[in-house]
XYZ file of C-alpha atoms in Angstrom:
344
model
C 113.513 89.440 80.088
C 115.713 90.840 82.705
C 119.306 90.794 81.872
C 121.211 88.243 83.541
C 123.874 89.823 85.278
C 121.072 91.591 87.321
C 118.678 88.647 87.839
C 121.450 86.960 89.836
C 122.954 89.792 91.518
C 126.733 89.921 90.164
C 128.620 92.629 88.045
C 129.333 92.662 84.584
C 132.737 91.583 85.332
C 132.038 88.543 88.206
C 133.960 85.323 87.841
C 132.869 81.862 86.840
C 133.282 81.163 91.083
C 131.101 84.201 92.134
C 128.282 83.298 89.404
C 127.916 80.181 90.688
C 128.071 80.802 94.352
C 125.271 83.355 93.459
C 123.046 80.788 91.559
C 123.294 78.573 94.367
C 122.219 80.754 96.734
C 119.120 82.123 94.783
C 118.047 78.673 93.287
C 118.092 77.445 96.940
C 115.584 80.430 98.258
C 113.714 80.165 95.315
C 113.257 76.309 94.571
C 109.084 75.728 94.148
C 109.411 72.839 96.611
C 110.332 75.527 99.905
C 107.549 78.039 98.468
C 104.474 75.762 97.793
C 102.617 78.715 98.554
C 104.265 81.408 96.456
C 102.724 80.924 92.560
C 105.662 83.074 91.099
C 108.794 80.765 92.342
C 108.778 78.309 89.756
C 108.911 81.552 86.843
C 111.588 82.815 88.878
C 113.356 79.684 89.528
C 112.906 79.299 86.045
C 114.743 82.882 85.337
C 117.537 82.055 87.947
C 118.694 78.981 86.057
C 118.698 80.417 82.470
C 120.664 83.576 83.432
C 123.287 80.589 85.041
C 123.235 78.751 82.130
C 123.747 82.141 79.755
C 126.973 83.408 81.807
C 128.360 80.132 82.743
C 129.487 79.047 79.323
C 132.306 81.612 78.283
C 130.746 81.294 75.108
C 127.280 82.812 75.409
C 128.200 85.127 78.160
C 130.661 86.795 75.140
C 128.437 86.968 72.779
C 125.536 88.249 75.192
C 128.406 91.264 76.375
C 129.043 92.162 72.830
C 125.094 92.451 72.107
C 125.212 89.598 69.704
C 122.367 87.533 71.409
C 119.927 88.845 74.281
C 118.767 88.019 77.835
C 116.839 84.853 75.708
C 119.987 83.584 74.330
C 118.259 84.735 70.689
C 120.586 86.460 67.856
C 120.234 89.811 67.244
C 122.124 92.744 65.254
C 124.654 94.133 67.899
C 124.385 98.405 68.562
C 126.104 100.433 65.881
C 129.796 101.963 67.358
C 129.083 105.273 68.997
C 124.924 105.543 67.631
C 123.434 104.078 70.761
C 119.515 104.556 70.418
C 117.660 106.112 73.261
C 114.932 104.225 74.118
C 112.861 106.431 75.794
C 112.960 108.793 73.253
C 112.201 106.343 70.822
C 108.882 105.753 72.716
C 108.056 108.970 73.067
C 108.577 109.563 69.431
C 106.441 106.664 68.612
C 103.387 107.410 70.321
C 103.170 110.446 67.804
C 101.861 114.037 68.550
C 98.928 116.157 68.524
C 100.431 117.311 65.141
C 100.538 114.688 62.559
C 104.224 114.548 60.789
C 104.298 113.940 56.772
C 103.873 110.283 55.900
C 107.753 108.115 56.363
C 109.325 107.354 53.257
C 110.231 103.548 52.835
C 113.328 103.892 54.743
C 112.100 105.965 58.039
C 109.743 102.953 58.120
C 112.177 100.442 58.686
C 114.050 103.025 60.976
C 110.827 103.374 62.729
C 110.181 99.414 63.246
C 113.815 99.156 64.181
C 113.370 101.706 66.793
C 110.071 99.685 67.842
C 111.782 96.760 67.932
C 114.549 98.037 70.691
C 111.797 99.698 72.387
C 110.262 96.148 73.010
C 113.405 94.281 73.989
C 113.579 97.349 76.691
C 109.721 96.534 77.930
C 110.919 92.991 77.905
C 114.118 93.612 79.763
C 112.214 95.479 82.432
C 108.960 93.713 82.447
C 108.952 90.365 80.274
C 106.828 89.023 77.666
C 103.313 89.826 78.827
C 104.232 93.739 78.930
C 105.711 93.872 75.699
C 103.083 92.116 73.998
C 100.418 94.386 75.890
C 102.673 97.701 74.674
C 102.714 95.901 71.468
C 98.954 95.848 71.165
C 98.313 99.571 72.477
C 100.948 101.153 70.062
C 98.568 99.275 67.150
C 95.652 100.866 68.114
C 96.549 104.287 68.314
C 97.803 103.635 64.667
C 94.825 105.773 62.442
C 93.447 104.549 59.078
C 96.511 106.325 57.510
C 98.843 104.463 59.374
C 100.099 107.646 60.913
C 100.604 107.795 64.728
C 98.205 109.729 66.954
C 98.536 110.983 70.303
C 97.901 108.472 72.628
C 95.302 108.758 75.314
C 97.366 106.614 77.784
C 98.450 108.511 80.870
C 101.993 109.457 80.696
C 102.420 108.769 77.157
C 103.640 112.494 76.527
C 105.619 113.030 79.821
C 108.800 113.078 80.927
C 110.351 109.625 79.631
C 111.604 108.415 83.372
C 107.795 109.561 84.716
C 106.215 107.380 81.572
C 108.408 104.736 83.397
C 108.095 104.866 86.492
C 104.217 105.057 85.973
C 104.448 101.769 84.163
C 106.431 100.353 86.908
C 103.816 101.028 89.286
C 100.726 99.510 87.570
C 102.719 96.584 86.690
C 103.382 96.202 89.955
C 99.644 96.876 91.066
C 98.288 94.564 88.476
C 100.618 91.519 89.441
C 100.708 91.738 93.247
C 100.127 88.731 94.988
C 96.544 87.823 97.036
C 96.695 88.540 100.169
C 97.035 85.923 102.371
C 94.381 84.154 104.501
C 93.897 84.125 108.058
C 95.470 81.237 109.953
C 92.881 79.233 111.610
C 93.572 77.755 115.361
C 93.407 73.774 116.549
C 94.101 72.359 119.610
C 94.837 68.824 120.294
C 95.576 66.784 123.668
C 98.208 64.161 123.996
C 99.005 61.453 125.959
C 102.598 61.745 127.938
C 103.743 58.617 126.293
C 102.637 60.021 122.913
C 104.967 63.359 123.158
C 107.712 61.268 123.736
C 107.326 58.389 121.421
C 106.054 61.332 118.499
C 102.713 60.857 116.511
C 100.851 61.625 113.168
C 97.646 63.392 113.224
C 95.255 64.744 110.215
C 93.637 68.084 109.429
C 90.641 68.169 107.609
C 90.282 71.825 105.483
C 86.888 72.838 104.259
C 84.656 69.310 103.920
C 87.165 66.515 102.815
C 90.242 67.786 102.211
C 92.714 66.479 104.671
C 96.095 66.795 105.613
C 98.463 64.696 107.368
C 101.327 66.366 109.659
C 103.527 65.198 112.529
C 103.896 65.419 116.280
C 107.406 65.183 117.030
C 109.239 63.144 119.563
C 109.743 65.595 122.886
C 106.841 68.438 121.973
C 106.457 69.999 125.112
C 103.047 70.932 126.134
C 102.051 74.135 124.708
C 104.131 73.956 121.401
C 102.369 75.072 118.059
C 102.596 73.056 114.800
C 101.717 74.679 111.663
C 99.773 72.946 108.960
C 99.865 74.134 105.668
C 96.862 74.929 103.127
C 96.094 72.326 100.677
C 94.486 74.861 98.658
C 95.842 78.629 100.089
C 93.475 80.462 97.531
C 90.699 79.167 99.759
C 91.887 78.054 103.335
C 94.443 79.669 105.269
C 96.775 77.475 107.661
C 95.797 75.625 110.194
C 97.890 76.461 113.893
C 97.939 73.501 116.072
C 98.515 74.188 119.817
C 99.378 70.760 121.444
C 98.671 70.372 125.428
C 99.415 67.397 127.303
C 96.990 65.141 129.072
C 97.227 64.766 132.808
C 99.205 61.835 134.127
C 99.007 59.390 137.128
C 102.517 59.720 138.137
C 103.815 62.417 135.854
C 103.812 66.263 134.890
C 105.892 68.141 132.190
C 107.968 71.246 132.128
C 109.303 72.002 129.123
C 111.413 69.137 128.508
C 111.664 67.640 132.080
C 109.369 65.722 133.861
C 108.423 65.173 137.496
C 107.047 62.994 140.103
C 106.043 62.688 143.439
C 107.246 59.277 145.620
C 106.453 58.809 149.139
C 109.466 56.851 151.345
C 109.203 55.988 155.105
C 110.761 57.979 158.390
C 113.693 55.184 158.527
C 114.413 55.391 154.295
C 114.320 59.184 154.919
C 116.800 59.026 158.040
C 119.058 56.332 156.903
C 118.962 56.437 153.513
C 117.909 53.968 150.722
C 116.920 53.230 147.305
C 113.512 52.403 145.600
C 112.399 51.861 141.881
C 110.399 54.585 140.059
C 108.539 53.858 136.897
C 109.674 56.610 134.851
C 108.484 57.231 131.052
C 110.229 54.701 129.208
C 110.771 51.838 132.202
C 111.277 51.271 135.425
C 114.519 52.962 137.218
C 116.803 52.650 140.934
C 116.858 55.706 142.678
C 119.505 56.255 145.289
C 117.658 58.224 148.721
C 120.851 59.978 150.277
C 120.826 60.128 153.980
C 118.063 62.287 156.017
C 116.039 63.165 153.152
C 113.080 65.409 153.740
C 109.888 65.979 152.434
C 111.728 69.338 150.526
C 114.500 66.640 148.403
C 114.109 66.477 145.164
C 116.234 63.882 143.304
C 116.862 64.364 139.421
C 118.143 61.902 137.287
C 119.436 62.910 133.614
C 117.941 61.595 130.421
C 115.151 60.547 131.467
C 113.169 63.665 130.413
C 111.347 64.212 127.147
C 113.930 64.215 123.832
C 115.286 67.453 122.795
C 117.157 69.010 119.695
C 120.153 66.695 119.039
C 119.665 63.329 120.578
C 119.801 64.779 123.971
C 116.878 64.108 126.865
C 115.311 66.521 129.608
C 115.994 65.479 133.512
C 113.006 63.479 135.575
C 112.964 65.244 139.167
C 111.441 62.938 141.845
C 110.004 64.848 144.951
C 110.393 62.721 147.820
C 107.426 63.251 150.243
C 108.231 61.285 154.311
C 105.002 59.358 155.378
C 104.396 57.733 158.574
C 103.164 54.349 158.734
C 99.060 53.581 158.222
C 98.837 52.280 161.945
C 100.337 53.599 164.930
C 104.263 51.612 165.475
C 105.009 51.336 169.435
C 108.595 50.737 168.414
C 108.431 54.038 166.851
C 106.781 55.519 169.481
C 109.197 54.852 172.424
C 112.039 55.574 170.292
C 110.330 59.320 170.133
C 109.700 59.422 173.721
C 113.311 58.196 174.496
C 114.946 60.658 172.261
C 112.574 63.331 173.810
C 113.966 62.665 177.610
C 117.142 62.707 176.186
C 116.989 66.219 174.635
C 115.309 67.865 178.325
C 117.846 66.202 180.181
């Protein structure tokens, strides 16, 4: 097991306030519940929260610095003063030669399991418990009928001690990488006006019968993509939904605003008026400023589609002038009076 001090980031010599401002951070990014997909968070959630528990009691963080218990919280005999064992040479030593050495008296053997025994608590402290049982396992078999060591046939056994390493870094690293993961899969789904602003809850069904609820929020704009994610990621991928909106009798989205078309007469559009527009949510007066033409275009806040923080898009009306269904004399002769009155 990794030592503690590195599994949460912070120095030897970090106070109480920094190693718990670091545990915070890491437990939040590596909580199982925000990586459902990711099979290794709750181990390493797991290995975040025992290193905080080990440092945070003055206590156990002491006795862990002086080497009487390790990276487990488990007792062991702290390092002789000034006869530091080298690991690596340890291992190499262990794995034996070409040349066979005389058998170990009684007391090289215990030096020889002691040595084992730090060489594991390294594996451990770099790898964890699978390596070191694995290492464990390997070292026995290269053991002959004599119980003397042989040379091992595992690449790297004999090399350079950092090479040995750094070859044992890389196929743990090859054997434990995660599966790739699967292609997302595209949806498309078409909404009602009223449903993008009101919000709605749709399914997915993965494979056969699997399904999977997810929401439509209030105010998705037309275009917007939801993502849905795998029940089961070792077999489906996510699912992207693209949402489009449905064409409306009075209305059209952009983005977050909405407009509308509303025809007024020649007099509204001269002198000015007001009429009532039925806009998403309800009916609404709309003021028609004085000679308004066919190119006005009236918008009234907040009575979009929601946005981010309470807040609503704008509704534009485009005014459009019509002339009455049947010819009006009145409106006739006022055209041919104003008409002489311009030549003359």
């Amino acid at each position: 097991m990794r030592s503690p001090y590195t599994v949460l980031g912070v120095s030897s010599t970090a106070k109480a306030g920094d190693i718990k401002s670091a545990y915070r951070q890491l437990a939040k990014i590596w909580h199982p519940d925000q990586n459902p997909d990711d099979p290794q968070a709750g181990s390493r959630f797991a290995e975040i929260a025992h290193a905080y528990k080990l440092l945070i009691d003055p206590e156990l963080r002491l006795r862990f610095d002086k080497g009487y218990i390790d990276a487990r919280g488990r007792r062991q005999k702290p390092p002789a003063r000034g006869n530091t064992a080298n690991p690596f040479k340890t291992f190499k030593e262990s794995t034996g030669t070409a040349q066979a050495p005389p058998r170990p008296s009684a007391a090289n053997q215990s030096s020889d399991a002691l040595d084992e025994a730090k060489f594991e608590d390294m594996v451990v402290h770099i790898f964890g418990d699978a390596a070191a049982k694995k290492t464990k396992e390997q070292a026995a078999q290269n053991k002959d009928q004599t119980g003397q060591r042989t040379k091992t046939d595992a690449p790297g056994m004999d090399e350079d001690p950092l090479t040995t390493l750094d070859t044992l870094f890389k196929k743990w690293k090859a054997r434990y990488k995660p599966k790739t993961k699967l292609a997302a899969t595209q949806h498309q789904i078409e909404i009602s006006l009223e449903t993008a602003f009101a919000g709605h809850e749709d399914e997915i069904v993965f494979g056969e019968n699997e399904t999977v609820a997810y929401e439509i929020p209030a105010g998705t704009i037309d275009g917007a993509e939801i993502v849905v994610p795998s029940p089961n990621p070792q077999v489906y991928g996510d699912t992207v939904v693209t949402v489009r909106h449905q064409p409306h009798a009075r209305l059209r989205s952009s983005g977050s605003d909405l407009h509308g078309d509303h025809p007024i007469e020649l007099a509204e559009a001269v002198l000015g008026g007001s009429f009532v527009y039925e806009g998403i949510d309800g009916p609404l007066r709309v003021d028609v400023p004085e000679w308004s033409g066919s190119d006005t275009v009236l918008e009234i806040k907040d009575k979009g589609l929601p946005t981010r923080f309470g807040k609503r898009g704008k509704l534009h009306v485009h005014l459009r002038v019509m002339l009455p269904e049947k010819p009006d004399p009145h409106l006739k002769d006022l055209m041919r009076s104003s008409k002489k009155a311009w030549y003359l």
